[in-house]
Short mmCIF file of N, CA and C in Angstrom, two decimals:
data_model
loop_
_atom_site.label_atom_id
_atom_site.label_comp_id
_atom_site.label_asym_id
_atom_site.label_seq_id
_atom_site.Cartn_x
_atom_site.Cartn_y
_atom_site.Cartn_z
N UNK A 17 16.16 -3.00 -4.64
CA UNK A 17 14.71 -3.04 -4.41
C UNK A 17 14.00 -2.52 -5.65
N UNK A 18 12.99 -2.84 -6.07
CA UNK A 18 12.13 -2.78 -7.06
C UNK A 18 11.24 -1.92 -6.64
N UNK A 19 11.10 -0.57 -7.78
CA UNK A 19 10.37 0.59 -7.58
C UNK A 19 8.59 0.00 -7.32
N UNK A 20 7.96 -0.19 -6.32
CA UNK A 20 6.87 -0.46 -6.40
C UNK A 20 6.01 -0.71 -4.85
N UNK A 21 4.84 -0.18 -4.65
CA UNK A 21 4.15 -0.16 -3.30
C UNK A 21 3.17 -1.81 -3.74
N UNK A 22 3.61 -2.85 -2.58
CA UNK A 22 2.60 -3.91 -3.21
C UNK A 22 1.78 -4.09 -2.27
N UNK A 23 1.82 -3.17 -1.44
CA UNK A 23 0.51 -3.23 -0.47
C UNK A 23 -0.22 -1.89 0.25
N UNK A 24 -1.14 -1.66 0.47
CA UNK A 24 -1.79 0.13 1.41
C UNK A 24 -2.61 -1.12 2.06
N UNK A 25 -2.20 -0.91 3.62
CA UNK A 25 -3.00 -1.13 4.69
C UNK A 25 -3.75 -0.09 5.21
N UNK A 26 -5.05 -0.15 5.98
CA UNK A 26 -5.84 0.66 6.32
C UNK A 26 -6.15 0.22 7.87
N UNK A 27 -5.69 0.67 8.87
CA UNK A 27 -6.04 -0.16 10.63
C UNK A 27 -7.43 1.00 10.59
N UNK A 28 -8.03 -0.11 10.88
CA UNK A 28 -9.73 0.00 11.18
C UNK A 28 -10.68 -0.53 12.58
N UNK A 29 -10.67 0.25 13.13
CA UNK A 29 -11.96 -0.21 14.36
C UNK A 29 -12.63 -1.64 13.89
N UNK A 30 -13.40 -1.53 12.58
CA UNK A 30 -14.41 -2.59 12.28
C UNK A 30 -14.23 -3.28 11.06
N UNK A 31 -13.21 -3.98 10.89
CA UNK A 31 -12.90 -4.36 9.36
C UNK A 31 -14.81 -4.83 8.44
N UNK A 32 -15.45 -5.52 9.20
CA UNK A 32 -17.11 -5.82 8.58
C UNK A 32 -17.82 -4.54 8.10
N UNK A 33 -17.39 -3.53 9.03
CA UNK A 33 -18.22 -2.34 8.41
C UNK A 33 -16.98 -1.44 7.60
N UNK A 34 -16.32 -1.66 7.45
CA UNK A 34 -15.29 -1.11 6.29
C UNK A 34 -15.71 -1.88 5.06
N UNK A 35 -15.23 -3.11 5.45
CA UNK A 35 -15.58 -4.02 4.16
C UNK A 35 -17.19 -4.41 3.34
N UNK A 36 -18.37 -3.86 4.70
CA UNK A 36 -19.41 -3.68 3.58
C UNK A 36 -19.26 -2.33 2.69
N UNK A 37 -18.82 -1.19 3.09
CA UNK A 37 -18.65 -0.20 2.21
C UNK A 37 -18.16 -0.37 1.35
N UNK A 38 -16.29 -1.18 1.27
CA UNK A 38 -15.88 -1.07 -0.60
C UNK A 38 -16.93 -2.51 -0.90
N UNK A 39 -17.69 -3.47 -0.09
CA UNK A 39 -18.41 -4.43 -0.95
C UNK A 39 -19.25 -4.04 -1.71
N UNK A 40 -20.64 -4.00 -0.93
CA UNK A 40 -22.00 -3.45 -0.88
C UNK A 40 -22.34 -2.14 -1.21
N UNK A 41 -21.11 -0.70 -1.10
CA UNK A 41 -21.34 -0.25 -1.34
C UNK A 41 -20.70 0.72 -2.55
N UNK A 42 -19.71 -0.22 -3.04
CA UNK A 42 -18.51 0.28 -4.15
C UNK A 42 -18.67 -0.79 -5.23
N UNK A 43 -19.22 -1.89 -5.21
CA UNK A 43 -19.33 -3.55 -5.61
C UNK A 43 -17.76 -3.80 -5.99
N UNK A 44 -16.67 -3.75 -5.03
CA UNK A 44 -15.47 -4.39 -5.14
C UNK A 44 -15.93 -5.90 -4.73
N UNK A 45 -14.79 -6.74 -4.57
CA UNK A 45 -14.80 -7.77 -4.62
C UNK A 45 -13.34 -8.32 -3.78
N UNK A 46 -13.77 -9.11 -2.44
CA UNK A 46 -13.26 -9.65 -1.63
C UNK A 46 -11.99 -10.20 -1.98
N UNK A 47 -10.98 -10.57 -2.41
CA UNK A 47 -9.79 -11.13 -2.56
C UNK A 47 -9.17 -12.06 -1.94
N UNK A 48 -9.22 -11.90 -0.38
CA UNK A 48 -9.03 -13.31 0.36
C UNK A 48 -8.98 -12.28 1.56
N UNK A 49 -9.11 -13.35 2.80
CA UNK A 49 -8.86 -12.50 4.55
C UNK A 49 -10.23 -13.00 4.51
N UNK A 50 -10.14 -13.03 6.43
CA UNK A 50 -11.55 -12.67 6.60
C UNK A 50 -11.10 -12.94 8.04
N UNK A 51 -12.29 -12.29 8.70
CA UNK A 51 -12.17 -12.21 10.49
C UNK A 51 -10.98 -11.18 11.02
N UNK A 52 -9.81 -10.49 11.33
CA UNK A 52 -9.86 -9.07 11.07
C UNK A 52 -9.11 -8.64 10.42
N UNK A 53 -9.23 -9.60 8.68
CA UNK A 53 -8.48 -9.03 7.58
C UNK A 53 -9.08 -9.35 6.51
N UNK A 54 -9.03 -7.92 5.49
CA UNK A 54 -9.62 -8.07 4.25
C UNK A 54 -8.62 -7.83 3.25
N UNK A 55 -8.92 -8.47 1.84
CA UNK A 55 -8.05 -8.23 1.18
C UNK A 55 -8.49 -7.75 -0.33
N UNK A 56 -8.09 -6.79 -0.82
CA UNK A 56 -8.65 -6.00 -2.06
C UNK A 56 -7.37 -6.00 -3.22
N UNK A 57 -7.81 -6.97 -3.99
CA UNK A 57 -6.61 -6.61 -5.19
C UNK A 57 -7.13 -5.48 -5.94
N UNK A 58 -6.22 -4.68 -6.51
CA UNK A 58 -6.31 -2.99 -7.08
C UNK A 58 -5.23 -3.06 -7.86
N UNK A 59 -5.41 -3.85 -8.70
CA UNK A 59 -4.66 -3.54 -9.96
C UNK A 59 -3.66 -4.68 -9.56
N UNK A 60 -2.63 -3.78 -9.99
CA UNK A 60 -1.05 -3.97 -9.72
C UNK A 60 -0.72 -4.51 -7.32
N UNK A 61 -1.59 -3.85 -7.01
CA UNK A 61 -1.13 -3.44 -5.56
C UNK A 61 -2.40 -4.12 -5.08
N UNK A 62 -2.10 -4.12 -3.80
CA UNK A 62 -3.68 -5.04 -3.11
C UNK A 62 -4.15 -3.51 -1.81
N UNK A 63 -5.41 -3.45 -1.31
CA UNK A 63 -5.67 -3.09 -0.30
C UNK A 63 -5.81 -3.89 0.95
N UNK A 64 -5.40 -3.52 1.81
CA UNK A 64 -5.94 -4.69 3.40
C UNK A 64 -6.80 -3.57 3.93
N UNK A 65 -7.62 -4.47 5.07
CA UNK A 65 -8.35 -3.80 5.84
C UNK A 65 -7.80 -4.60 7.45
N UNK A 66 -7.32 -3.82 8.14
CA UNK A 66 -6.88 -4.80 8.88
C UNK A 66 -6.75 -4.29 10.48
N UNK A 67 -7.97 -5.26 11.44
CA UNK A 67 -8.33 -4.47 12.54
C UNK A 67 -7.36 -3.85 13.15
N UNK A 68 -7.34 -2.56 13.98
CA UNK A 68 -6.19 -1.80 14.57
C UNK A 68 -5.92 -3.00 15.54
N UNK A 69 -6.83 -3.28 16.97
CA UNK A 69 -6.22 -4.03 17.61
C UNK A 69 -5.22 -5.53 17.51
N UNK A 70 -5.47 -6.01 16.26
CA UNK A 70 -4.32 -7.39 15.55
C UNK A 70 -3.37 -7.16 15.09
N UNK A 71 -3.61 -5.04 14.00
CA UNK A 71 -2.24 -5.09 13.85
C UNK A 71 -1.45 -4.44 14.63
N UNK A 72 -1.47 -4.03 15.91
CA UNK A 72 -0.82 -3.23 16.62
C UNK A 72 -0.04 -4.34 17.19
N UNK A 73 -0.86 -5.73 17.75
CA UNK A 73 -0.32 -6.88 18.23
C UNK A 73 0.57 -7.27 17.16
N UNK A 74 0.43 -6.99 15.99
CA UNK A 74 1.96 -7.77 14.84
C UNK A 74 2.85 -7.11 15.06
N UNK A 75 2.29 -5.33 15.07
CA UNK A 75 3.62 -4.80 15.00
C UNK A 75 4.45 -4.77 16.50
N UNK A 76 3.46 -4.82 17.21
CA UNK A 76 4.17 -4.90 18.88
C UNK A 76 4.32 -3.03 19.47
N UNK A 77 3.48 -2.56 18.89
CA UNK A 77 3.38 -1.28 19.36
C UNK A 77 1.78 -0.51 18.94
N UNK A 78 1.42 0.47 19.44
CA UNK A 78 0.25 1.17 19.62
C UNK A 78 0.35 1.87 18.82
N UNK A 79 -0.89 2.14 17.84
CA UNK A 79 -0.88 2.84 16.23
C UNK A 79 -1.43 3.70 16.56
N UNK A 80 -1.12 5.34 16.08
CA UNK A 80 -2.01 6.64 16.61
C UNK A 80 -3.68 6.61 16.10
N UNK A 81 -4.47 6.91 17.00
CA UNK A 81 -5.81 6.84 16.60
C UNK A 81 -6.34 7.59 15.12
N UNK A 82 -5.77 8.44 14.99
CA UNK A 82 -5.97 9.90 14.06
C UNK A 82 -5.76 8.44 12.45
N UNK A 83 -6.61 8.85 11.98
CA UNK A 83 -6.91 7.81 10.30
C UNK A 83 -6.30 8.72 9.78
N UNK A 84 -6.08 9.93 9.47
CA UNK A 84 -5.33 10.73 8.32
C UNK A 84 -4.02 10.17 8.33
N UNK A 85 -3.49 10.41 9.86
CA UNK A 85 -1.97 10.20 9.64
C UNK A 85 -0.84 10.47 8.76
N UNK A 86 -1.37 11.76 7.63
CA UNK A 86 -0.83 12.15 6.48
C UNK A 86 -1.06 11.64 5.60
N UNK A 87 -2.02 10.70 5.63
CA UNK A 87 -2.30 9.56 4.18
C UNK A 87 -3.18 9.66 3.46
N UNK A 88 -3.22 9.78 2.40
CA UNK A 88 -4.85 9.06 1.75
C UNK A 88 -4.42 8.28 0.85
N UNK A 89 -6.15 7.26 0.72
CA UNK A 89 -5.87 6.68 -0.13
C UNK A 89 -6.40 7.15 -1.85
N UNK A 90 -6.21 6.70 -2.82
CA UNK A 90 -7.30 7.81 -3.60
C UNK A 90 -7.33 6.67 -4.97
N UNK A 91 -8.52 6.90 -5.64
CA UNK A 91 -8.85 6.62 -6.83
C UNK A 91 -9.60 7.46 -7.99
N UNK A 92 -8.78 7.23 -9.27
CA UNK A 92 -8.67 7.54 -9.80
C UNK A 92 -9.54 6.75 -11.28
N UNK A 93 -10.70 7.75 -11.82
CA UNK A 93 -11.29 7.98 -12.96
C UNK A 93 -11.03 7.93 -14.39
N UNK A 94 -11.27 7.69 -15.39
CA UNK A 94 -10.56 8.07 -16.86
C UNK A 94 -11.78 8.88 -17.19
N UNK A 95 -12.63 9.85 -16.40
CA UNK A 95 -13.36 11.28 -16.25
C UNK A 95 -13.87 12.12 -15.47
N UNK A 96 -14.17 13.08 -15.68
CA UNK A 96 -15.06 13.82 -14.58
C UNK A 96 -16.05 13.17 -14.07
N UNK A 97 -16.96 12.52 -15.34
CA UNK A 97 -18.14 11.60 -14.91
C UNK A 97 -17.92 10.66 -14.10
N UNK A 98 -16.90 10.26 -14.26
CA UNK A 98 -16.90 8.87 -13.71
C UNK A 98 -16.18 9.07 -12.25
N UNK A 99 -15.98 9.93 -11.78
CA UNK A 99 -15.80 10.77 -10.45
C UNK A 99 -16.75 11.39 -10.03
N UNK A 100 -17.87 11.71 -10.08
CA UNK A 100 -19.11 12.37 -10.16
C UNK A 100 -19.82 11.56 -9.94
N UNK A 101 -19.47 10.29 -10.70
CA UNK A 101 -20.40 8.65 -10.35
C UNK A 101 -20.14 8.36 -9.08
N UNK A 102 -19.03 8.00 -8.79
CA UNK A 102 -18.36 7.60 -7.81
C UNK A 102 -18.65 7.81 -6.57
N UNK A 103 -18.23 9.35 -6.71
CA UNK A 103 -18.62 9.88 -5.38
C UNK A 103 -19.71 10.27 -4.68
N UNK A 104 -20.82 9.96 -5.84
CA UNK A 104 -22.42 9.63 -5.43
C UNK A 104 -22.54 8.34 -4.83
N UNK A 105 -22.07 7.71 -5.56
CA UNK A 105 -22.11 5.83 -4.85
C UNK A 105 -21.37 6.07 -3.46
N UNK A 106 -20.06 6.37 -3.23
CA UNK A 106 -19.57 6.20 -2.11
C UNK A 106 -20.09 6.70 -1.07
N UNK A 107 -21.10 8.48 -1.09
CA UNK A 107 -21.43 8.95 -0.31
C UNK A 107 -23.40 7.87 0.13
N UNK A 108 -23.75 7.51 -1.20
CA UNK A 108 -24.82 6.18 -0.89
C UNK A 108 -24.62 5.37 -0.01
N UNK A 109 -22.94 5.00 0.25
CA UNK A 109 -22.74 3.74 0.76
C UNK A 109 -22.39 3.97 2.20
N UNK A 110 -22.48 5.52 2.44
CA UNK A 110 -22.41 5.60 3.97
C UNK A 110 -20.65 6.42 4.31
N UNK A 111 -20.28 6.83 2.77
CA UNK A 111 -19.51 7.53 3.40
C UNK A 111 -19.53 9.51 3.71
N UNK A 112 -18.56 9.78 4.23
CA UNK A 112 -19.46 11.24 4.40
C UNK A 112 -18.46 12.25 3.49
N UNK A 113 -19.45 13.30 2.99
CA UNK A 113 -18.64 13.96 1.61
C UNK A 113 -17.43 14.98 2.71
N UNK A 114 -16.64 15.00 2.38
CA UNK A 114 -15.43 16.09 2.51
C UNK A 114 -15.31 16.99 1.54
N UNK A 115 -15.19 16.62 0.28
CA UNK A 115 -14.62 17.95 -0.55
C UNK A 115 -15.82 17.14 -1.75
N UNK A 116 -16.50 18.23 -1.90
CA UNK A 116 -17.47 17.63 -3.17
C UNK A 116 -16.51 17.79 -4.72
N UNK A 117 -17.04 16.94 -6.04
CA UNK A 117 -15.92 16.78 -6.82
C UNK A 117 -15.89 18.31 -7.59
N UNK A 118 -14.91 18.85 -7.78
CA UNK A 118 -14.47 19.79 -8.62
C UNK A 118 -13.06 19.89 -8.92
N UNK A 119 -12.91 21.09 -10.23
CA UNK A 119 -11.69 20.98 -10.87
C UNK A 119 -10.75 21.31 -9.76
N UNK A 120 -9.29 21.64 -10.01
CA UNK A 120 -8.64 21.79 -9.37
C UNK A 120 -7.31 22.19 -9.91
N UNK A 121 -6.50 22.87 -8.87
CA UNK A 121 -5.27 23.98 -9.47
C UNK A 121 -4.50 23.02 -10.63
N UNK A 122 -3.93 21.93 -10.40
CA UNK A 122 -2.87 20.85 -11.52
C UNK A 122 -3.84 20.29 -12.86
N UNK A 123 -4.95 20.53 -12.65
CA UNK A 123 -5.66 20.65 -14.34
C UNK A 123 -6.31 19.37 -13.81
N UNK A 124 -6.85 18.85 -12.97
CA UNK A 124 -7.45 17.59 -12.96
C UNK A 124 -8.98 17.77 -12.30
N UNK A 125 -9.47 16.55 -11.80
CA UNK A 125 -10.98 16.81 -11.13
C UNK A 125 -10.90 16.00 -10.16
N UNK A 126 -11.07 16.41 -8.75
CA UNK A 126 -11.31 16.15 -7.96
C UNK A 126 -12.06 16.19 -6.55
N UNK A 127 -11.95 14.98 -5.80
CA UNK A 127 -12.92 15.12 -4.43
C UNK A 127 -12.43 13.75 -3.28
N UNK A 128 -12.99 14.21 -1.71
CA UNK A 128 -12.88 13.32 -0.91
C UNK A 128 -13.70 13.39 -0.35
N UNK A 129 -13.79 12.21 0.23
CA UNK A 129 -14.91 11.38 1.14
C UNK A 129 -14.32 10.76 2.20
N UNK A 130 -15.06 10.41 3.87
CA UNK A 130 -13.98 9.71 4.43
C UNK A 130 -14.75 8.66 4.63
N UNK A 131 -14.34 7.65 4.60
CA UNK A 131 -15.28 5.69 4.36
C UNK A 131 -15.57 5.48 5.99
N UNK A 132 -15.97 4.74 6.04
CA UNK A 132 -16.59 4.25 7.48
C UNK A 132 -15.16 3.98 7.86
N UNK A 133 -15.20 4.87 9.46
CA UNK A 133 -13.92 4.13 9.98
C UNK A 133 -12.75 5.47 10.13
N UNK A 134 -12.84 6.49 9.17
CA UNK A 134 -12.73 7.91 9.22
C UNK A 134 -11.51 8.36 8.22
N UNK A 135 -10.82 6.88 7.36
CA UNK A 135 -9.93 7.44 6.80
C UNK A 135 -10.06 8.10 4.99
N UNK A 136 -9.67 8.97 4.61
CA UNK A 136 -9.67 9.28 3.77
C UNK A 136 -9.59 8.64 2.60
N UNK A 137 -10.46 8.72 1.19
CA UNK A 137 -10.21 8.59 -0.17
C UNK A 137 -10.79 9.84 -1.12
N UNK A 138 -9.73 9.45 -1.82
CA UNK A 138 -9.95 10.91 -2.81
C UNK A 138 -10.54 9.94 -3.80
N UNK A 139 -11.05 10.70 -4.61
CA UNK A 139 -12.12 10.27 -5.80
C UNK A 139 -11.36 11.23 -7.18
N UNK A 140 -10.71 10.81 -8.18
CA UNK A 140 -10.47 11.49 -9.14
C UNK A 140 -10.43 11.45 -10.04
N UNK A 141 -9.93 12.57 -11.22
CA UNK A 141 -9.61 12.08 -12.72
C UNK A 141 -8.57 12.94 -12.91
N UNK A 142 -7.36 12.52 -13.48
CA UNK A 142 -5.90 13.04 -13.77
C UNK A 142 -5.90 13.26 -15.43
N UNK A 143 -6.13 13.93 -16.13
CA UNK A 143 -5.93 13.89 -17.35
C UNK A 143 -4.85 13.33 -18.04
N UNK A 144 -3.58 14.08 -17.39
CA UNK A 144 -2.07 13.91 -17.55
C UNK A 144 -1.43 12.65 -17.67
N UNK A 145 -2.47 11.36 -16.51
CA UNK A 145 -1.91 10.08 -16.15
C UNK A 145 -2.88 8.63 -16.59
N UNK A 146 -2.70 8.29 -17.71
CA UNK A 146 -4.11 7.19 -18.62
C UNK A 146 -3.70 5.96 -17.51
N UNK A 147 -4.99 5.43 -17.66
CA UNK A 147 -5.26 4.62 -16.98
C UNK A 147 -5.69 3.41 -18.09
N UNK A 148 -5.04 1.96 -18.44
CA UNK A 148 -5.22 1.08 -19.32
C UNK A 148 -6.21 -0.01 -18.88
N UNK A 149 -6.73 -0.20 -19.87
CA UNK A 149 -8.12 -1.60 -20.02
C UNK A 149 -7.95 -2.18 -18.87
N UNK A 150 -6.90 -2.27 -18.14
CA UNK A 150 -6.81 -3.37 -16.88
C UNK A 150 -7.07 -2.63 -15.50
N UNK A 151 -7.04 -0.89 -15.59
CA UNK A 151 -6.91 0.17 -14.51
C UNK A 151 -5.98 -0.31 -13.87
N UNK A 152 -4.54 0.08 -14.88
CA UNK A 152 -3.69 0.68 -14.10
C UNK A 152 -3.37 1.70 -14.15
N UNK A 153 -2.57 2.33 -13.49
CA UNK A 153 -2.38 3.86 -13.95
C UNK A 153 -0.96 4.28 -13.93
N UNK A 154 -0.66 4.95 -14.80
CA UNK A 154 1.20 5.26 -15.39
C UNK A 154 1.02 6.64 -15.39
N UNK A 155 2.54 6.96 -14.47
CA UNK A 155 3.07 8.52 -14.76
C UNK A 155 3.69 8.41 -16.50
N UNK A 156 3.10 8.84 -17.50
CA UNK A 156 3.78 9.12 -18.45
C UNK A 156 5.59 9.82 -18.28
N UNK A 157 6.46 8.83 -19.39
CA UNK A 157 7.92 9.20 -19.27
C UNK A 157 7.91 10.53 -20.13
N UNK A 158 8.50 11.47 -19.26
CA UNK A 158 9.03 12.42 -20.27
C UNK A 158 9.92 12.72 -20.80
#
């Protein structure tokens, strides 16, 4: 198997009101899906948005209500500013602030917000980990 995540699903009450937030209110850009699936290419990896009740019916079992579920999703800055931007826009777009942005113990800058729908994204900037012309982002080899 090939080291690599090529998908983060998100089960959502309302995929329309998820998906105006990263639209309308992040200006991402639709990828393909529609009716109760969205699809977000992110680089290398795609996001779905994908209603709880359709995917519980794929998987054939009942998904816990709780959106944390140990997860977040998070994005990542090449600055403070541009995390500071961010998380002004996201909280514009209707999401609600959790952790406003500041530094933090591993030398980086960070913050979360939770998007319509209740699940978590972190908003950040990693000094340690560059992010290239295309935004991707690499653990440097040591």
């Amino acid at each position: 198997m090939e080291q690599r995540i090529s998908l983060v699903t998100l089960a959502v009450e309302d995929v329309d009101a998820v998906a105006a937030f990263f639209e309308n209110g992040l200006g991402w850009v639709r990828s393909g899906g529609e009716g109760d699936v969205a699809f977000y290419q992110t680089g290398g990896s795609i996001l779905a948005l994908y209603a709880r009740k359709s995917l519980e019916e794929e998987i054939g079992r009942a998904l816990p209500a709780d959106t944390l579920g140990g997860m977040t999703i998070a994005w990542n800055g090449r600055s403070e500013a541009d995390v500071d931007m961010v998380f002004q826009q996201a909280v514009d777009a209707g999401a609600e602030p959790v952790k406003h942005p500041d530094k933090v113990f591993w030398g980086g800058y960070s913050s979360y917000v939770a998007i319509p729908g209740g699940h978590l994204l972190e908003i950040a900037y990693n000094p340690f980990w560059p992010i290239d012309a295309d935004g991707n982002i690499a653990i440097p080899v040591k």
